[in-house]
CSV table of C-alpha atoms and ligand atoms in Angstrom, one decimal:
chain,number,residue,atom,x,y,z
V,181,MET,CA,139.4,25.7,124.7
V,182,LYS,CA,137.1,27.3,121.5
V,183,ASN,CA,138.4,29.3,118.6
V,184,LEU,CA,137.9,32.7,119.5
V,185,PRO,CA,137.9,35.8,117.1
V,186,PRO,CA,140.4,38.4,118.0
V,187,LEU,CA,139.7,40.3,121.2
V,188,VAL,CA,137.8,43.6,120.6
V,189,ILE,CA,136.1,45.3,123.4
V,190,ALA,CA,134.2,48.2,121.9
V,191,ILE,CA,133.3,50.8,124.4
V,192,ASP,CA,130.6,53.4,123.2
V,193,GLY,CA,128.7,56.2,125.1
V,194,PRO,CA,128.4,59.7,125.5
V,195,ALA,CA,130.9,62.1,126.8
V,196,GLY,CA,131.4,61.8,130.5
V,197,ALA,CA,130.0,58.5,130.9
V,198,GLY,CA,133.3,57.1,132.0
V,199,LYS,CA,135.2,55.1,128.5
V,200,SER,CA,138.2,56.9,129.0
V,201,THR,CA,139.3,55.8,132.6
V,202,THR,CA,137.7,52.3,131.6
V,203,ALA,CA,139.4,51.7,128.7
V,204,ARG,CA,142.4,52.6,130.4
V,205,GLU,CA,142.1,50.7,132.9
V,206,VAL,CA,140.6,47.2,131.4
V,207,ALA,CA,143.8,47.4,129.1
V,208,SER,CA,146.1,47.7,132.0
V,209,ARG,CA,144.6,44.9,133.6
V,210,LEU,CA,144.3,42.6,130.7
V,211,GLY,CA,147.4,43.8,128.8
V,212,LEU,CA,145.7,45.2,125.9
V,213,LEU,CA,146.2,48.4,123.9
V,214,TRP,CA,144.0,51.4,124.5
V,215,VAL,CA,142.7,53.4,121.6
V,216,ASP,CA,140.5,56.7,122.3
V,217,THR,CA,139.3,57.2,118.7
V,218,GLY,CA,137.8,60.7,120.2
V,219,ALA,CA,141.3,61.9,120.4
V,220,MET,CA,141.8,60.9,116.9
V,221,TYR,CA,138.8,63.4,115.9
V,222,ARG,CA,140.1,66.0,117.9
V,223,ALA,CA,143.2,66.1,116.3
V,224,VAL,CA,142.0,66.1,113.1
V,225,THR,CA,140.0,69.2,114.6
V,226,LEU,CA,142.7,70.7,115.8
V,227,TRP,CA,144.4,70.6,112.4
V,228,LEU,CA,141.7,72.0,110.4
V,229,LEU,CA,141.8,74.5,113.0
V,230,ARG,CA,145.2,75.8,112.7
V,231,HIS,CA,145.4,75.7,108.6
V,232,GLY,CA,142.3,77.8,109.1
V,233,ILE,CA,140.2,75.0,106.7
V,234,ALA,CA,136.3,75.4,107.6
V,235,PRO,CA,134.3,72.4,108.8
V,236,VAL,CA,132.6,71.8,105.5
V,237,ALA,CA,132.6,68.9,103.8
V,238,GLY,CA,135.7,69.5,100.9
V,239,GLU,CA,138.5,69.0,98.5
V,240,ALA,CA,140.9,71.0,101.4
V,241,ILE,CA,139.6,68.4,104.1
V,242,GLU,CA,139.9,65.4,101.6
V,243,GLU,CA,143.9,66.7,101.0
V,244,ALA,CA,144.5,67.4,104.7
V,245,LEU,CA,143.1,63.6,105.2
V,246,GLY,CA,145.4,62.2,103.0
V,247,THR,CA,148.3,64.0,104.5
V,248,LEU,CA,148.5,64.6,108.1
V,249,THR,CA,149.2,61.7,110.5
V,250,VAL,CA,147.6,61.1,114.4
V,251,ASP,CA,149.3,58.7,116.2
V,252,LEU,CA,148.2,57.1,119.7
V,253,VAL,CA,151.6,56.3,121.9
V,254,PRO,CA,150.9,54.1,125.0
V,255,GLY,CA,152.5,56.2,128.2
V,256,GLU,CA,152.2,54.9,132.0
V,257,SER,CA,148.9,55.7,132.1
V,258,THR,CA,148.0,57.8,129.5
V,259,LEU,CA,147.9,57.7,126.0
V,260,ARG,CA,149.7,60.6,124.2
V,261,VAL,CA,148.4,61.8,121.0
V,262,LEU,CA,151.1,62.9,118.1
V,263,LEU,CA,149.3,65.2,115.3
V,264,CYS,CA,152.1,65.0,112.4
V,265,GLY,CA,154.8,63.7,115.2
V,266,GLU,CA,153.9,66.7,117.4
V,267,ASP,CA,152.5,65.9,120.9
V,268,VAL,CA,148.9,67.4,121.2
V,269,SER,CA,147.2,65.4,123.9
V,270,GLN,CA,146.4,68.5,126.5
V,271,ARG,CA,145.9,70.9,123.4
V,272,ILE,CA,143.4,68.2,121.8
V,273,ARG,CA,140.6,68.7,125.4
V,274,ASP,CA,140.8,73.1,124.7
V,275,ASP,CA,137.5,74.8,124.4
V,276,ASP,CA,138.1,75.7,120.6
V,277,VAL,CA,138.8,72.0,119.7
V,278,THR,CA,135.9,70.6,122.1
V,279,GLY,CA,133.3,73.4,120.4
V,280,LEU,CA,134.5,72.6,116.9
V,281,VAL,CA,135.0,68.2,117.2
V,282,SER,CA,131.1,67.1,116.7
V,283,GLN,CA,131.2,69.6,113.6
V,284,VAL,CA,133.8,68.1,112.3
V,285,SER,CA,133.2,64.4,113.0
V,286,SER,CA,130.1,64.9,111.7
V,287,LEU,CA,131.4,65.1,107.7
V,288,ARG,CA,131.7,62.1,105.8
V,289,GLN,CA,135.0,62.7,104.3
V,290,VAL,CA,136.3,62.5,108.0
V,291,ARG,CA,134.4,59.4,109.3
V,292,HIS,CA,135.3,57.3,106.1
V,293,ALA,CA,139.4,58.2,106.9
V,294,LEU,CA,139.3,57.4,110.2
V,295,VAL,CA,137.1,54.5,110.4
V,296,ARG,CA,139.7,53.0,107.9
V,297,TRP,CA,142.7,53.5,110.4
V,298,GLN,CA,140.9,52.2,113.2
V,299,ARG,CA,140.1,49.3,111.7
V,300,ARG,CA,143.5,48.8,110.7
V,301,ILE,CA,144.4,48.9,114.5
V,302,ALA,CA,141.3,46.5,115.9
V,303,GLU,CA,142.7,44.1,112.8
V,304,ARG,CA,145.3,43.2,114.9
V,305,GLY,CA,143.1,42.2,117.9
V,306,ASN,CA,144.1,42.5,121.8
V,307,VAL,CA,142.4,46.2,121.8
V,308,VAL,CA,139.8,48.2,123.8
V,309,MET,CA,139.0,50.6,121.7
V,310,GLU,CA,136.3,53.8,122.9
V,311,GLY,CA,134.2,55.9,121.1
V,312,ARG,CA,130.2,56.6,119.5
V,313,ASP,CA,130.2,54.1,116.5
V,314,ILE,CA,132.8,51.1,117.3
V,315,GLY,CA,130.5,48.4,118.5
V,316,THR,CA,128.2,49.5,115.5
V,317,VAL,CA,130.2,50.9,112.7
V,318,VAL,CA,133.9,50.5,113.5
V,319,CYS,CA,134.0,46.9,114.7
V,320,PRO,CA,130.1,45.6,114.2
V,321,ASP,CA,131.9,42.0,114.5
V,322,ALA,CA,133.6,43.2,117.9
V,323,PRO,CA,133.1,40.1,120.3
V,324,ILE,CA,132.4,42.4,123.0
V,325,LYS,CA,130.5,45.5,122.9
V,326,ILE,CA,129.8,48.0,125.9
V,327,PHE,CA,127.5,50.9,125.7
V,328,LEU,CA,128.6,53.2,128.7
V,329,GLU,CA,126.1,55.5,130.1
V,330,ALA,CA,125.1,58.2,133.5
V,331,SER,CA,122.8,60.7,133.9
V,332,LEU,CA,123.7,64.1,132.0
V,333,ALA,CA,124.1,65.7,135.5
V,334,THR,CA,126.6,62.8,136.8
V,335,ARG,CA,128.5,63.8,133.6
V,336,ALA,CA,128.7,67.0,134.3
V,337,ARG,CA,129.7,66.8,137.5
V,338,ARG,CA,132.8,64.1,136.6
V,339,ARG,CA,133.8,67.2,134.3
V,340,ALA,CA,133.9,69.6,136.1
V,341,ARG,CA,135.6,67.8,138.8
V,342,GLU,CA,138.4,66.7,135.7
V,343,ARG,CA,138.3,70.6,134.7
V,344,SER,CA,139.0,71.8,138.0
V,345,ARG,CA,142.3,71.0,138.1
V,346,HIS,CA,143.0,73.1,135.1
V,347,ALA,CA,141.3,76.0,136.6
V,348,ASP,CA,139.6,76.8,133.1
V,349,GLY,CA,136.5,78.5,135.3
V,350,LEU,CA,134.0,76.5,132.9
V,351,ASP,CA,131.3,75.9,136.1
V,352,GLU,CA,129.2,72.7,136.0
V,353,ARG,CA,126.3,74.4,134.9
V,354,GLN,CA,128.2,75.1,131.7
V,355,ILE,CA,129.7,72.1,131.2
V,356,LEU,CA,126.0,70.3,131.2
V,357,ARG,CA,125.2,72.5,128.4
V,358,GLU,CA,128.0,71.5,126.3
V,359,LEU,CA,127.4,68.1,127.0
V,360,ALA,CA,123.9,68.2,126.1
V,361,ARG,CA,124.9,70.3,122.9
V,362,ARG,CA,127.2,67.5,122.1
V,363,ASP,CA,125.0,64.7,123.0
V,364,THR,CA,122.3,65.7,120.5
V,365,ALA,CA,124.8,66.9,118.0
V,366,ASP,CA,126.4,63.0,118.2
V,367,SER,CA,123.3,61.1,118.4
V,368,THR,CA,121.4,62.9,115.3
V,369,ARG,CA,124.1,63.5,113.0
V,370,GLU,CA,123.1,61.4,109.4
V,371,VAL,CA,126.6,59.6,109.1
V,372,ALA,CA,127.2,57.0,111.8
V,373,PRO,CA,125.3,58.3,114.8
V,374,MET,CA,126.1,57.9,118.6
V,375,ALA,CA,124.2,54.4,119.3
V,376,ALA,CA,124.1,51.3,121.1
V,377,ALA,CA,124.9,48.1,118.9
V,378,THR,CA,121.8,45.6,119.3
V,379,ASP,CA,124.2,43.4,120.9
V,380,ALA,CA,125.9,45.7,123.1
V,381,VAL,CA,125.7,45.5,127.2
V,382,ARG,CA,124.5,48.6,128.5
V,383,LEU,CA,126.5,49.0,131.7
V,384,ASP,CA,124.8,52.5,133.4
V,385,THR,CA,128.1,53.5,135.5
V,386,THR,CA,126.0,56.6,137.5
V,387,ASN,CA,125.9,55.2,141.1
V,388,LEU,CA,129.7,52.8,140.0
V,389,SER,CA,132.5,53.3,141.1
V,390,ILE,CA,135.5,53.5,138.5
V,391,THR,CA,136.8,49.9,140.0
V,392,GLY,CA,133.1,48.9,139.9
V,393,GLN,CA,133.1,49.5,136.7
V,394,VAL,CA,136.2,48.1,135.0
V,395,ASP,CA,135.4,44.7,136.9
V,396,ALA,CA,132.0,44.6,135.3
V,397,VAL,CA,133.5,44.8,132.1
V,398,VAL,CA,136.5,42.3,133.0
V,399,ARG,CA,133.8,40.4,133.9
V,400,LEU,CA,132.0,39.9,130.7
V,401,VAL,CA,135.6,39.2,129.0
V,402,ARG,CA,136.0,36.4,131.5
V,403,GLU,CA,132.6,35.1,131.0
V,404,ARG,CA,133.3,35.5,127.0
V,405,GLY,CA,136.0,32.8,127.9
V,406,TYR,CA,139.4,35.1,126.9
V,407,VAL,CA,141.0,35.1,130.0
V,408,SER,CA,141.3,32.6,132.8
V,409,SER,CA,139.7,33.7,135.8
R,683,DC,O1,135.0,61.2,123.5
R,683,DC,P1,135.5,62.8,123.3
R,683,DC,O2,134.5,63.6,123.6
R,683,DC,O3,137.1,62.9,123.1
R,683,DC,O4,135.1,62.5,121.5
R,683,DC,C1,135.1,64.1,120.8
R,683,DC,C2,134.0,63.9,119.9
R,683,DC,O5,134.3,63.3,118.6
R,683,DC,C3,132.7,63.6,119.9
R,683,DC,O6,131.9,64.5,120.3
R,683,DC,C4,132.4,63.0,118.9
R,683,DC,C5,133.6,62.6,118.1
R,683,DC,N1,133.3,61.0,117.8
R,683,DC,C6,132.7,60.2,116.9
R,683,DC,O7,132.3,60.7,116.5
R,683,DC,N2,133.3,59.0,116.5
R,683,DC,C7,133.8,58.2,117.5
R,683,DC,N3,134.2,56.8,117.3
R,683,DC,C8,134.4,59.3,118.9
R,683,DC,C9,134.4,60.4,118.7
């Protein structure tokens, strides 16, 4: 058997493309750790919101990043997000956090700190890490890189369906506008913009079922020699 580098599956792509669902299911099927880096940026955003620190680069943010902790704890089918030990898994999905997270994640200091945390996790291997810059910046040597895409309308429809469970009244058009705004902010920022790595496999999930997209990733992992078929 070939001497393979540690298994890191990097999954990048815009919101609503199916990253979390795919990452969670691939991790579950292959017995890997699932790391949602967007949740980490959201937790830091929540901390800054709670402490009234405006999202501008500065000493206050530098200090905060030195003290706060964000832990991802795998549950049955979810990932619990702990901010300084407090479970904020639901709270980080609220509109105030979603509205600010692109701005916070565009800050150089924030990215440096989080990329350092993420690399420490990825070094151990056996991980599926999802985000916007995993294949390009966090783990440029990842042996498997996927860039998930889907049409904006499909992504908005998926989000609206998820949100209807929470009955927060946001309609599909509002969600579509919010996704488009975030896409632009995330892909045009100066530091580590969302992008597909040149060696990433692009997977359009517009017409794929969840099983279809998970199968496609697992197939790729096998083709690269990681698990017996
Ligand atoms: O995946 P998500 O929608 O929960 O991510 C929230 C925000 O975090 C997203 O708008 C961009 C940012 N993000 C990032 O800049 N880099 C990552 N690796 C992951 C997320």
